Short mmCIF file of C-alpha atoms in Angstrom, two decimals:
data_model
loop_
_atom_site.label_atom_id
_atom_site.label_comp_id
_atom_site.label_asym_id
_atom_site.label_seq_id
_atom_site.Cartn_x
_atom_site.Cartn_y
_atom_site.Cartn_z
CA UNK A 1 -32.18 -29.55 -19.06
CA UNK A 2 -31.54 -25.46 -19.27
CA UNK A 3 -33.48 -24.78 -16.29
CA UNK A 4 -31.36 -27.89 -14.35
CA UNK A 5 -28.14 -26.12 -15.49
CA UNK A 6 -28.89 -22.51 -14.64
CA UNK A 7 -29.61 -23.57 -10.60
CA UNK A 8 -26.25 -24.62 -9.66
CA UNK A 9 -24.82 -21.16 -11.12
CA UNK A 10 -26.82 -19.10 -9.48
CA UNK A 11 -26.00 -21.13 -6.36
CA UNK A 12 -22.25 -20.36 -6.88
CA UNK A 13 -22.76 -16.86 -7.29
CA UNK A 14 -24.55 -16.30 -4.37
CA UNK A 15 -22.43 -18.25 -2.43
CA UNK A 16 -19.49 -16.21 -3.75
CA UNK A 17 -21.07 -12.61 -2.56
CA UNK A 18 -22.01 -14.63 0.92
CA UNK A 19 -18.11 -15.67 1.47
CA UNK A 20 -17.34 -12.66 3.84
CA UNK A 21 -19.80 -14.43 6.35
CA UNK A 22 -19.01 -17.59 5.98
CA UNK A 23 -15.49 -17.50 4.89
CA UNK A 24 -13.06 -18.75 7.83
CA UNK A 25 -10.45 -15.88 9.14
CA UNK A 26 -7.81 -18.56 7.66
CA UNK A 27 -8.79 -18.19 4.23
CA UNK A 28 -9.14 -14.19 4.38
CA UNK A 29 -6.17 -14.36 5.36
CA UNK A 30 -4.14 -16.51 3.00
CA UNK A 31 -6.13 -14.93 0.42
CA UNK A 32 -5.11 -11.21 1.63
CA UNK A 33 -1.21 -12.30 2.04
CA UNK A 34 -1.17 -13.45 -2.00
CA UNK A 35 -2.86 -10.44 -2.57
CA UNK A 36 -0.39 -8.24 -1.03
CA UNK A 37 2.23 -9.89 -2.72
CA UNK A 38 1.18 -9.52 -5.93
CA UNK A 39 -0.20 -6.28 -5.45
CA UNK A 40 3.52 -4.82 -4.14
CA UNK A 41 5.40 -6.72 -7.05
CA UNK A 42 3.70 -5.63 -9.86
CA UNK A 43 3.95 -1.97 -9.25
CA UNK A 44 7.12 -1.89 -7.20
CA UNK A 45 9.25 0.17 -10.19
CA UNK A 46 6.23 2.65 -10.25
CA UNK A 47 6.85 3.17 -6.22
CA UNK A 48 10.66 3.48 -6.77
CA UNK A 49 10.24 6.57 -8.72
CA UNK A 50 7.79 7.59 -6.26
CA UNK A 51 10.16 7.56 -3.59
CA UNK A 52 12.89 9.48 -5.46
CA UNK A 53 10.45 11.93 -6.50
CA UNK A 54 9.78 12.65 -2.55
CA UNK A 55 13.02 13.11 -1.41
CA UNK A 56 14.60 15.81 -0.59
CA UNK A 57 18.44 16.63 -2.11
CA UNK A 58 20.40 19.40 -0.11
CA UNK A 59 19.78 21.82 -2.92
CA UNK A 60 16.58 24.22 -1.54
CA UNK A 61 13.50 23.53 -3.15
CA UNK A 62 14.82 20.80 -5.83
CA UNK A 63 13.36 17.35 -6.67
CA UNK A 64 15.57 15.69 -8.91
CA UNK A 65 13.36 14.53 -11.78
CA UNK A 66 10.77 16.72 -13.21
CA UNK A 67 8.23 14.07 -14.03
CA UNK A 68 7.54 10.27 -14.01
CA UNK A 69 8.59 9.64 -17.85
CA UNK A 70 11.89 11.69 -16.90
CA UNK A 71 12.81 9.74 -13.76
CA UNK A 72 11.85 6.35 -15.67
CA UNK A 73 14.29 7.56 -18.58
CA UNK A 74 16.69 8.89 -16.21
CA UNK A 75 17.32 5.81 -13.95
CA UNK A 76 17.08 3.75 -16.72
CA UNK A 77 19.47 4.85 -18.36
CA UNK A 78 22.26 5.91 -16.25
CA UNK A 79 21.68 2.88 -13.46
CA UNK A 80 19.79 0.41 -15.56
CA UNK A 81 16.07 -0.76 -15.40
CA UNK A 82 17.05 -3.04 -12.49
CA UNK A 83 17.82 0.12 -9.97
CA UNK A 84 13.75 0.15 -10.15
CA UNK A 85 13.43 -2.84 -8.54
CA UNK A 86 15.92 -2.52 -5.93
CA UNK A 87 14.22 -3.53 -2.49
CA UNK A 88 11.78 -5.49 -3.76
CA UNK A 89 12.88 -8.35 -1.32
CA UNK A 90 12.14 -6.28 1.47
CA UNK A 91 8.65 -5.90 0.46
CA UNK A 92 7.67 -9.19 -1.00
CA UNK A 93 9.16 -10.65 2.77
CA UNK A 94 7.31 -8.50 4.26
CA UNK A 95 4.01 -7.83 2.50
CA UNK A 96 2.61 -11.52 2.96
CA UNK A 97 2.15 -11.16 6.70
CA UNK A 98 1.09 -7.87 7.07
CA UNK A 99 -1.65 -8.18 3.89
CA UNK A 100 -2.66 -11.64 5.77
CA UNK A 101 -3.20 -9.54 8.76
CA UNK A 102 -4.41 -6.74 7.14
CA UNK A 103 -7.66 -8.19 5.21
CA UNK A 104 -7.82 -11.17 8.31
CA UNK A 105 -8.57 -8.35 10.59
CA UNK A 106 -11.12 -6.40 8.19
CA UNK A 107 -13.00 -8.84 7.39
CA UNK A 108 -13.76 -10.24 11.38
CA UNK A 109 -13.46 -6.45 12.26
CA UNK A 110 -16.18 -5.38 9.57
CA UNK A 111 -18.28 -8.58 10.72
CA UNK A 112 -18.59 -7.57 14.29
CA UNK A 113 -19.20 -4.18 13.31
CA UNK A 114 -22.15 -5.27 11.04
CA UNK A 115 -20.56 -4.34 8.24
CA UNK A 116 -21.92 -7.50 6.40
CA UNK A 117 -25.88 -6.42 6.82
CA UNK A 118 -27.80 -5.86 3.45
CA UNK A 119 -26.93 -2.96 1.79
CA UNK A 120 -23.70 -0.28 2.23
CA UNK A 121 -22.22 0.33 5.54
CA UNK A 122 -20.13 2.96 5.67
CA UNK A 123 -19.53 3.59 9.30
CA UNK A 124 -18.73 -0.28 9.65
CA UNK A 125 -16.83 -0.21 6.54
CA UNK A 126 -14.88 2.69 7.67
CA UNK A 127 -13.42 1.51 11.35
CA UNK A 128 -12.89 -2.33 10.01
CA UNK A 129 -10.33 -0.33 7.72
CA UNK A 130 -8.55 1.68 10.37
CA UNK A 131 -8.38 -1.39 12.42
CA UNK A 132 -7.35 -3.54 9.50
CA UNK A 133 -4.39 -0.83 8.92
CA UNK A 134 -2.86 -0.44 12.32
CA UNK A 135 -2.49 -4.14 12.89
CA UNK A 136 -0.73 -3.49 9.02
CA UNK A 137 1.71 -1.19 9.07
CA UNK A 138 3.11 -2.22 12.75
CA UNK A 139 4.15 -5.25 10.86
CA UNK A 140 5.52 -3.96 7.81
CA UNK A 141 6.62 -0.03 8.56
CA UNK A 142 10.69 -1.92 9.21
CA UNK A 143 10.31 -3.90 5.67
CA UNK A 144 8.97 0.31 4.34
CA UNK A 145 11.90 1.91 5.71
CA UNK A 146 14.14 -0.39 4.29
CA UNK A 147 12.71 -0.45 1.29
CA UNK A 148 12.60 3.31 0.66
CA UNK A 149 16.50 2.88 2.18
CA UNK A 150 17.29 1.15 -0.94
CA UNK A 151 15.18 2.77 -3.29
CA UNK A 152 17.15 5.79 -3.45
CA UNK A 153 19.41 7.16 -5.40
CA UNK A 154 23.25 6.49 -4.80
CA UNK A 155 21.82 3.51 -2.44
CA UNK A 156 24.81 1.88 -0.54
CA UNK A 157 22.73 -1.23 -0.33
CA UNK A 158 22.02 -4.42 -2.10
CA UNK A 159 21.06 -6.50 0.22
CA UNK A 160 17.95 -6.61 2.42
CA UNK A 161 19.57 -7.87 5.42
CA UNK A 162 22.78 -5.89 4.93
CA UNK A 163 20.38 -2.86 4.83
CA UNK A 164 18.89 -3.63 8.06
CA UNK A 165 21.40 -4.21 10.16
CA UNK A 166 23.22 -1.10 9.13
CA UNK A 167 20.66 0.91 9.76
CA UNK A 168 20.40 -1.34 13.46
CA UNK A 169 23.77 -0.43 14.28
CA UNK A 170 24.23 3.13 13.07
CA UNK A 171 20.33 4.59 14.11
CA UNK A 172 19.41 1.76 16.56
CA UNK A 173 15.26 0.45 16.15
CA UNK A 174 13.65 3.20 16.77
CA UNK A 175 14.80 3.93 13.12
CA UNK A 176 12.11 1.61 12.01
CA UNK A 177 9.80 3.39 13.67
CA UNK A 178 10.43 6.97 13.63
CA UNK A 179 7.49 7.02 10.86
CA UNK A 180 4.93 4.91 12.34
CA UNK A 181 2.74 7.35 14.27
CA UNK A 182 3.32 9.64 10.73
CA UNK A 183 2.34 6.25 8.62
CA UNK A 184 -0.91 5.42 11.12
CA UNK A 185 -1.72 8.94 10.59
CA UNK A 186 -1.86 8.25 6.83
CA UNK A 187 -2.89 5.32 6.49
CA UNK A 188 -5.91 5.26 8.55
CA UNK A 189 -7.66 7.64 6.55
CA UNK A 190 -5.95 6.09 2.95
CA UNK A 191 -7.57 2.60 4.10
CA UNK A 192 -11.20 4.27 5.72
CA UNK A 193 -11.44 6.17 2.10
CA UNK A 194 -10.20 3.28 0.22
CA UNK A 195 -12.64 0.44 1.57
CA UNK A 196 -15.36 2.75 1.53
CA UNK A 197 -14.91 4.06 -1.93
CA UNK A 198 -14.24 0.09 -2.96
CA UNK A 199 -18.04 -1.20 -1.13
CA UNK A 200 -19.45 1.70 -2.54
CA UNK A 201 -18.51 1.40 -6.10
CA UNK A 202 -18.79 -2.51 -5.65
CA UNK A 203 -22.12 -2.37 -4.59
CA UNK A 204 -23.03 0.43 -7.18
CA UNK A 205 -21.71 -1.58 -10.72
CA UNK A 206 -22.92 -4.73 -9.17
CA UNK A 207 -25.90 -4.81 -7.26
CA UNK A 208 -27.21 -8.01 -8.33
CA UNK A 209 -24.19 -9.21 -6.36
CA UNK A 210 -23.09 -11.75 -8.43
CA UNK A 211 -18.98 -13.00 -9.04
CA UNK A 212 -17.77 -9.98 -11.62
CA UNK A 213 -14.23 -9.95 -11.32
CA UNK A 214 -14.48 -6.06 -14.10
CA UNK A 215 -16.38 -4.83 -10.88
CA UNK A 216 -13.45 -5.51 -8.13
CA UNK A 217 -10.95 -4.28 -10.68
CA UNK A 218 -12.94 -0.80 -11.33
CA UNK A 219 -13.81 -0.69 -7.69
CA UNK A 220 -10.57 -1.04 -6.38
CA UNK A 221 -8.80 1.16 -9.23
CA UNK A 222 -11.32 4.22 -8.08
CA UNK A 223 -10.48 3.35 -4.32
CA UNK A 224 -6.99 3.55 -4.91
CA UNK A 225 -6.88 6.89 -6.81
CA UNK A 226 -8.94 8.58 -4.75
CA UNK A 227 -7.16 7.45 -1.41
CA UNK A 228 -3.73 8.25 -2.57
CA UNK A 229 -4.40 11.14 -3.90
CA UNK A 230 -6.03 12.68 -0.67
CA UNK A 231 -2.96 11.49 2.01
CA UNK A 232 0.10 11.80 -0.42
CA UNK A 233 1.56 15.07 1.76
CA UNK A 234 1.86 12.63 4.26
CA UNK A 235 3.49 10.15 2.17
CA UNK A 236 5.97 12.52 1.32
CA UNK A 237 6.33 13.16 5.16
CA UNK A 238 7.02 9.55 5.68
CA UNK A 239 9.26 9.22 2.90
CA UNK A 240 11.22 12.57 4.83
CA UNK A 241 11.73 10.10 8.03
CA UNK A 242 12.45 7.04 6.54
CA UNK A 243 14.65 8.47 4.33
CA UNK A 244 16.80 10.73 6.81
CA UNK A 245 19.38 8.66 7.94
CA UNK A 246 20.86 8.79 4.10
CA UNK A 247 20.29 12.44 3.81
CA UNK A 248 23.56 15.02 3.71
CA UNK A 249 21.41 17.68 5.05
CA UNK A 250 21.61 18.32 8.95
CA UNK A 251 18.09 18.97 9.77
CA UNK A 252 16.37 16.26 7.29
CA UNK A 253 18.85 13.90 9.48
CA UNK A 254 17.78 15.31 12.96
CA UNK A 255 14.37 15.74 12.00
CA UNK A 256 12.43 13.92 14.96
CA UNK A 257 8.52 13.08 13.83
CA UNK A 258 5.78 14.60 11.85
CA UNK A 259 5.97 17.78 13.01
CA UNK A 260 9.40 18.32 12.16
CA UNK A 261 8.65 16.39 8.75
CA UNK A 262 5.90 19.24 8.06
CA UNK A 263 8.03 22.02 8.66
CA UNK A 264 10.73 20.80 6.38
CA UNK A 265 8.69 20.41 3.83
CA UNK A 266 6.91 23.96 3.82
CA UNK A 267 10.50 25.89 4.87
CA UNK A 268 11.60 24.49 0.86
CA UNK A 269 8.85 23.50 -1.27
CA UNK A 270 5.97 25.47 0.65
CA UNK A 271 2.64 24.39 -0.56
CA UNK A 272 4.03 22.40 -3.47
CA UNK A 273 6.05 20.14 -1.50
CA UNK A 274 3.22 18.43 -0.13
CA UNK A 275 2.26 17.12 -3.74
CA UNK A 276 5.50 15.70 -4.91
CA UNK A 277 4.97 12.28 -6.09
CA UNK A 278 1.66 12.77 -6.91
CA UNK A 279 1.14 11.49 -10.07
CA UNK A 280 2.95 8.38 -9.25
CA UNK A 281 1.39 7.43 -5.90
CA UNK A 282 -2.04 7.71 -7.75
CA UNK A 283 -0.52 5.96 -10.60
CA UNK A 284 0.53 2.99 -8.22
CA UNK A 285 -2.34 2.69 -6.56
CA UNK A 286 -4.99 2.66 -9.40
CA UNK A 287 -3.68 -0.39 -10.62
CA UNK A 288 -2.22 -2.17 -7.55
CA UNK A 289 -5.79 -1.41 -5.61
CA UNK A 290 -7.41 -3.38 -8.57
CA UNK A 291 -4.98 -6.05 -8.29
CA UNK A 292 -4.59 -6.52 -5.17
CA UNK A 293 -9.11 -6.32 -4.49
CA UNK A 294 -8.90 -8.72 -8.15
CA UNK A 295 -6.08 -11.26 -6.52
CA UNK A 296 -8.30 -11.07 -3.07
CA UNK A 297 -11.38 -12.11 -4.00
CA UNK A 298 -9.92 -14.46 -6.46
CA UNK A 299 -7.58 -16.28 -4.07
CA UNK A 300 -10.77 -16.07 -1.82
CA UNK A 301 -12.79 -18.17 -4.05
CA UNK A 302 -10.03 -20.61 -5.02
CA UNK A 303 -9.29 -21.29 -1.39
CA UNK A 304 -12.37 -21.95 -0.30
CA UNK A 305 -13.20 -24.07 -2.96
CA UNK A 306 -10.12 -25.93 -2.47
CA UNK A 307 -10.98 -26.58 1.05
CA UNK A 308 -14.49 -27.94 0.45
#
């Protein structure tokens, strides 16, 4: 009777590392969209005092908070916890299509590059990422800029909707653009790093290969850090553009791409300006990698079993 039991689970957890393959581009991506989801929501306060860490007040050289505990203490009290999770909307709306698209397009992208073949593929790995990113952010760079638009402090708005169509009417759509080429920039590498760090580690703490949920949520916590922490002086360039159109200062508002984002930046914070945020960009991705690589392959399994 043991040896009749044991078969069928070590069936299902072959199966389970053999999904990629076999796995329809549907379920990758339904499974990627509640990933994203989650993955935003959880961590969204985190990313609020991110972005108000990043900007830029008129004063030279000045963030306002000195720290994450002082900007969590500060908004808290003086706006209330629920200024943290202002714009959340904006990100839940639109962080289920562009995750569906996002881990939809890895997964056939790292297929076709043989990224699937026995053992770790970096190369494959690396451009199924970048691929998997670009389709991303063109989809949800308008839902980041409004996002960051209500994140900050002394934010006019309250609504998602209101938000954008102020922005529409007073900057036209190229405001919810201006950062794209500056996000693709960042977020080509931040994805490359992040899903090769994640197969590495993956295949590292489990290369029997069998379902261990501990090893997606260590594997995506180390992608996450190390990702973030290697493109966050352009995340604080993005945050510069997206953020410009509620700035008082003349040349954050005229400021016209990266370039001009760069310059900015060094002209009052020099080297040091190109860190701010730090702590809580690595902060928010450590744990919102491992969720969102945890809800992924979870949702991954459920679906598929569910459509059996």
């Amino acid at each position: 009777m043991a040896s009749t039991s044991s078969k069928p689970v070590l069936e299902d957890e072959v199966d389970y590392e053999g999904l990629p393959t076999g796995t329809s581009l549907g379920i990758n991506m339904l499974a990627g969209a509640m990933a994203g989801i989650s993955e935003h929501a959880v961590m969204f306060p985190v990313d609020s005092i991110k972005t108000r860490m990043q900007v830029f007040t008129a004063a030279p050289g000045g963030s306002t908070y000195s720290g994450v505990a002082n900007a969590f203490s500060r908004i808290s009290s003086t706006e209330g916890l629920r200024a943290l999770w202002r714009g959340v909307a904006s990100v839940i709306m639109g962080a289920g299509p562009a995750h569906a698209v996002h881990f939809g397009a890895y997964e056939f992208v790292k297929e076709l590059a043989g990224g699937n073949k026995p053992g770790h593929q970096p190369i494959a790995t690396a451009i199924a990422g970048a691929a998997a990113t670009t389709a991303n952010d063109a989809l949800m760079n308008p839902f980041d800029v409004i996002k960051q638009r209500m994140q900050i402090h002394n934010s006019q708005f309250r609504s998602v909707f209101t938000c954008a169509r102020t922005v529409y009417k007073n900057e036209g759509l190229a405001a919810f653009y201006v950062s794209y080429p500056t996000t693709i920039t960042m977020t080509i590498p931040f994805t490359a790093v992040q899903f090769t760090v994640y197969e590495y580690f993956k295949e590292v703490l489990n290369p029997s290969g069998v379902y261990s949920p501990l090893t997606h949520v260590a594997s995506g916590a180390a992608a996450g850090a190390v990702a973030a922490a290697v493109t966050t002086p352009l995340d604080v360039a993005k945050t510069l553009l997206q953020t410009r159109g509620t700035s008082a200062d003349s040349e954050i508002r005229h400021a016209r791409g990266m370039g001009d984002a760069f310059r900015i930046i060094w002209k009052r914070n020099g080297i040091k300006g190109f860190s701010r945020g730090l702590t809580p960009r690595v902060l928010t991705h450590m744990p919102s990698n491992a969720l969102s690589w945890l809800s992924y392959e979870f949702f991954k399994v459920f679906i598929k079993e569910r459509s059996l």
